């Protein structure tokens, strides 16, 4: 799994003035919770770029002095005026403690419905899951090989060992719809069949 290393420093001062000072130095105030202690730190805004501006699921390795924390992003806040990153909450990954995260879906294979002339429509790009840190994966692979024309793959069709999916089971992930050209070809074939 992709891991991004972030080097930060523990925060000793809090409040609006201290936070404003950090932001003026282009640093982002952050907090790590979920472990034995709540840790407040700051790090340069540019060090979060590859973690924040991506749809990929990644683990952050946060180095604060001699200690390193493995964590996942839980919440982001942006400045309403400048749109700059203003705060991040991280959830520490603790070995025996399940964590709730959102994992991207990766569709794999060749749909039989697409081969028959249909069009693949992606309806869901990520799944909400609960899993132990050791079961976390970069993405959830969903095979579309057996997806037929006018067929759906739903959340309930996805099974991943060690991961509990919390989305509603009936939500479609992907479907193959009939293209206009295919509809026209079928209509023409029907007319021709009636003429005979």
CSV table of C-alpha atoms in Angstrom, one decimal:
chain,number,residue,atom,x,y,z
A,1,UNK,CA,0.0,0.0,0.0
A,2,UNK,CA,1.1,3.5,-0.8
A,3,UNK,CA,2.6,5.3,2.2
A,4,UNK,CA,3.3,9.0,2.4
A,5,UNK,CA,5.8,10.2,4.9
A,6,UNK,CA,5.1,13.5,6.7
A,7,UNK,CA,7.6,15.2,8.9
A,8,UNK,CA,6.0,17.5,11.4
A,9,UNK,CA,6.5,19.0,14.8
A,10,UNK,CA,4.4,18.8,18.0
A,11,UNK,CA,2.3,21.8,18.8
A,12,UNK,CA,2.8,23.4,22.2
A,13,UNK,CA,0.7,26.5,21.7
A,14,UNK,CA,-3.0,26.6,20.9
A,15,UNK,CA,-5.7,29.1,20.2
A,16,UNK,CA,-6.5,31.4,17.3
A,17,UNK,CA,-3.3,33.4,17.6
A,18,UNK,CA,-1.1,30.3,17.5
A,19,UNK,CA,-3.1,28.8,14.7
A,20,UNK,CA,-2.9,32.0,12.6
A,21,UNK,CA,0.8,32.1,13.2
A,22,UNK,CA,1.2,28.5,11.9
A,23,UNK,CA,-0.9,29.3,8.8
A,24,UNK,CA,1.2,32.4,8.1
A,25,UNK,CA,4.2,30.1,8.0
A,26,UNK,CA,2.4,27.9,5.5
A,27,UNK,CA,1.9,25.1,8.0
A,28,UNK,CA,-1.2,23.1,8.6
A,29,UNK,CA,-2.4,22.3,12.2
A,30,UNK,CA,-3.3,18.7,12.6
A,31,UNK,CA,-4.5,16.2,15.2
A,32,UNK,CA,-4.0,12.4,15.5
A,33,UNK,CA,-6.6,10.6,17.6
A,34,UNK,CA,-7.7,7.0,18.0
A,35,UNK,CA,-4.5,5.8,19.7
A,36,UNK,CA,-3.4,5.9,23.3
A,37,UNK,CA,-3.2,9.7,23.2
A,38,UNK,CA,-4.4,12.6,21.1
A,39,UNK,CA,-1.5,14.2,19.4
A,40,UNK,CA,-1.5,17.8,18.0
A,41,UNK,CA,1.1,18.7,15.5
A,42,UNK,CA,1.8,20.9,12.5
A,43,UNK,CA,3.6,20.3,9.2
A,44,UNK,CA,4.3,22.3,6.0
A,45,UNK,CA,1.2,22.5,3.7
A,46,UNK,CA,3.2,21.3,0.7
A,47,UNK,CA,3.9,17.9,2.5
A,48,UNK,CA,0.2,17.0,2.3
A,49,UNK,CA,-0.2,17.6,-1.4
A,50,UNK,CA,0.2,14.0,-2.5
A,51,UNK,CA,-2.1,12.8,0.4
A,52,UNK,CA,-4.9,15.3,0.0
A,53,UNK,CA,-5.2,15.9,-3.8
A,54,UNK,CA,-5.7,12.3,-4.9
A,55,UNK,CA,-8.5,9.7,-5.0
A,56,UNK,CA,-6.0,7.0,-4.0
A,57,UNK,CA,-6.2,5.5,-0.5
A,58,UNK,CA,-2.9,6.1,1.3
A,59,UNK,CA,-1.5,5.7,4.8
A,60,UNK,CA,0.4,8.6,6.3
A,61,UNK,CA,3.5,7.9,8.3
A,62,UNK,CA,3.8,10.9,10.5
A,63,UNK,CA,7.2,11.5,12.0
A,64,UNK,CA,7.2,13.8,15.1
A,65,UNK,CA,10.7,13.9,16.6
A,66,UNK,CA,11.6,10.3,17.7
A,67,UNK,CA,8.1,9.0,17.4
A,68,UNK,CA,6.3,7.8,14.2
A,69,UNK,CA,2.6,7.3,13.9
A,70,UNK,CA,0.8,5.4,11.1
A,71,UNK,CA,-2.5,7.0,10.4
A,72,UNK,CA,-5.3,7.7,7.8
A,73,UNK,CA,-6.9,10.9,7.0
A,74,UNK,CA,-10.4,11.3,8.5
A,75,UNK,CA,-11.4,14.9,8.0
A,76,UNK,CA,-10.1,17.9,6.0
A,77,UNK,CA,-11.0,21.6,6.4
A,78,UNK,CA,-10.3,24.3,3.8
A,79,UNK,CA,-10.3,28.0,4.3
A,80,UNK,CA,-13.6,29.3,2.9
A,81,UNK,CA,-12.0,32.4,1.3
A,82,UNK,CA,-8.6,31.2,0.1
A,83,UNK,CA,-9.5,27.5,-0.4
A,84,UNK,CA,-6.2,26.6,1.3
A,85,UNK,CA,-6.0,23.5,3.5
A,86,UNK,CA,-6.6,24.7,7.1
A,87,UNK,CA,-6.8,21.6,9.3
A,88,UNK,CA,-6.5,17.8,9.1
A,89,UNK,CA,-7.8,15.1,11.5
A,90,UNK,CA,-5.9,11.8,11.3
A,91,UNK,CA,-7.0,8.5,12.8
A,92,UNK,CA,-4.1,6.5,14.2
A,93,UNK,CA,-3.9,2.9,13.0
A,94,UNK,CA,-3.8,0.6,16.0
A,95,UNK,CA,-3.2,-3.1,15.2
A,96,UNK,CA,-6.2,-4.6,17.0
A,97,UNK,CA,-8.6,-1.7,16.5
A,98,UNK,CA,-10.9,-1.7,13.4
A,99,UNK,CA,-11.0,1.6,11.5
A,100,UNK,CA,-13.7,3.1,9.3
A,101,UNK,CA,-12.3,4.3,5.9
A,102,UNK,CA,-13.4,4.9,2.3
A,103,UNK,CA,-11.6,2.7,-0.2
A,104,UNK,CA,-11.6,3.4,-4.0
A,105,UNK,CA,-13.2,0.8,-6.3
A,106,UNK,CA,-11.1,-0.6,-9.2
A,107,UNK,CA,-13.1,-2.3,-12.0
A,108,UNK,CA,-11.2,-5.1,-13.5
A,109,UNK,CA,-11.8,-7.4,-16.5
A,110,UNK,CA,-13.8,-7.2,-19.7
A,111,UNK,CA,-17.6,-7.1,-19.5
A,112,UNK,CA,-19.5,-9.4,-21.7
A,113,UNK,CA,-22.2,-6.7,-22.1
A,114,UNK,CA,-19.6,-4.2,-23.4
A,115,UNK,CA,-18.3,-6.8,-25.8
A,116,UNK,CA,-21.9,-7.2,-27.1
A,117,UNK,CA,-22.0,-3.4,-27.8
A,118,UNK,CA,-23.2,-2.0,-24.5
A,119,UNK,CA,-21.7,0.9,-22.6
A,120,UNK,CA,-20.2,0.6,-19.1
A,121,UNK,CA,-21.5,3.1,-16.6
A,122,UNK,CA,-19.7,3.5,-13.3
A,123,UNK,CA,-22.1,4.5,-10.5
A,124,UNK,CA,-20.0,4.3,-7.4
A,125,UNK,CA,-16.3,5.1,-7.2
A,126,UNK,CA,-15.6,4.1,-3.6
A,127,UNK,CA,-16.9,2.0,-0.7
A,128,UNK,CA,-17.2,2.8,3.0
A,129,UNK,CA,-15.6,0.0,4.9
A,130,UNK,CA,-14.6,-1.1,8.4
A,131,UNK,CA,-11.4,-3.2,8.8
A,132,UNK,CA,-8.4,-3.9,10.9
A,133,UNK,CA,-5.3,-2.0,9.7
A,134,UNK,CA,-3.7,-5.2,8.4
A,135,UNK,CA,-6.7,-5.8,6.1
A,136,UNK,CA,-6.6,-2.3,4.5
A,137,UNK,CA,-5.9,-2.3,0.8
A,138,UNK,CA,-5.1,0.4,-1.8
A,139,UNK,CA,-8.4,-0.3,-3.6
A,140,UNK,CA,-11.2,-2.9,-3.8
A,141,UNK,CA,-11.1,-4.8,-7.1
A,142,UNK,CA,-14.4,-5.6,-8.6
A,143,UNK,CA,-14.6,-8.0,-11.6
A,144,UNK,CA,-16.9,-7.0,-14.4
A,145,UNK,CA,-16.3,-10.1,-16.5
A,146,UNK,CA,-19.8,-11.5,-16.0
A,147,UNK,CA,-21.6,-8.1,-16.3
A,148,UNK,CA,-24.2,-8.5,-19.0
A,149,UNK,CA,-26.1,-6.0,-21.1
A,150,UNK,CA,-28.6,-4.2,-18.9
A,151,UNK,CA,-27.0,-5.9,-15.9
A,152,UNK,CA,-25.7,-4.4,-12.6
A,153,UNK,CA,-23.0,-5.2,-10.1
A,154,UNK,CA,-24.2,-4.1,-6.6
A,155,UNK,CA,-22.5,-3.5,-3.3
A,156,UNK,CA,-23.9,-6.9,-2.1
A,157,UNK,CA,-21.9,-8.6,-4.9
A,158,UNK,CA,-18.6,-7.5,-3.5
A,159,UNK,CA,-16.9,-9.7,-0.9
A,160,UNK,CA,-13.5,-8.9,0.5
A,161,UNK,CA,-11.9,-11.0,3.2
A,162,UNK,CA,-11.4,-9.1,6.5
A,163,UNK,CA,-13.4,-6.1,5.3
A,164,UNK,CA,-16.9,-5.2,6.2
A,165,UNK,CA,-18.6,-2.9,3.6
A,166,UNK,CA,-21.1,-0.5,5.2
A,167,UNK,CA,-22.7,1.0,2.1
A,168,UNK,CA,-26.3,-0.1,1.4
A,169,UNK,CA,-26.1,-3.5,-0.2
A,170,UNK,CA,-28.5,-2.7,-3.1
A,171,UNK,CA,-26.6,0.3,-4.4
A,172,UNK,CA,-25.3,-0.4,-8.0
A,173,UNK,CA,-21.5,0.0,-8.5
A,174,UNK,CA,-21.5,-0.5,-12.3
A,175,UNK,CA,-23.9,-1.3,-15.0
A,176,UNK,CA,-23.9,-2.0,-18.7
A,177,UNK,CA,-26.5,0.0,-20.6
A,178,UNK,CA,-27.6,-0.4,-24.2
A,179,UNK,CA,-26.1,2.2,-26.5
A,180,UNK,CA,-28.3,4.2,-29.0
A,181,UNK,CA,-26.6,2.5,-31.9
A,182,UNK,CA,-27.3,-1.0,-30.5
A,183,UNK,CA,-31.0,0.0,-29.9
A,184,UNK,CA,-31.3,1.2,-33.5
A,185,UNK,CA,-29.7,-2.0,-34.8
A,186,UNK,CA,-32.1,-4.1,-32.8
A,187,UNK,CA,-35.1,-2.0,-34.0
A,188,UNK,CA,-33.9,-2.4,-37.6
A,189,UNK,CA,-33.5,-6.1,-37.2
A,190,UNK,CA,-37.0,-6.4,-35.7
A,191,UNK,CA,-38.5,-4.4,-38.6
A,192,UNK,CA,-36.7,-6.6,-41.1
A,193,UNK,CA,-37.9,-9.7,-39.3
A,194,UNK,CA,-41.5,-8.5,-39.5
A,195,UNK,CA,-41.2,-7.8,-43.3
A,196,UNK,CA,-40.3,-11.4,-44.0
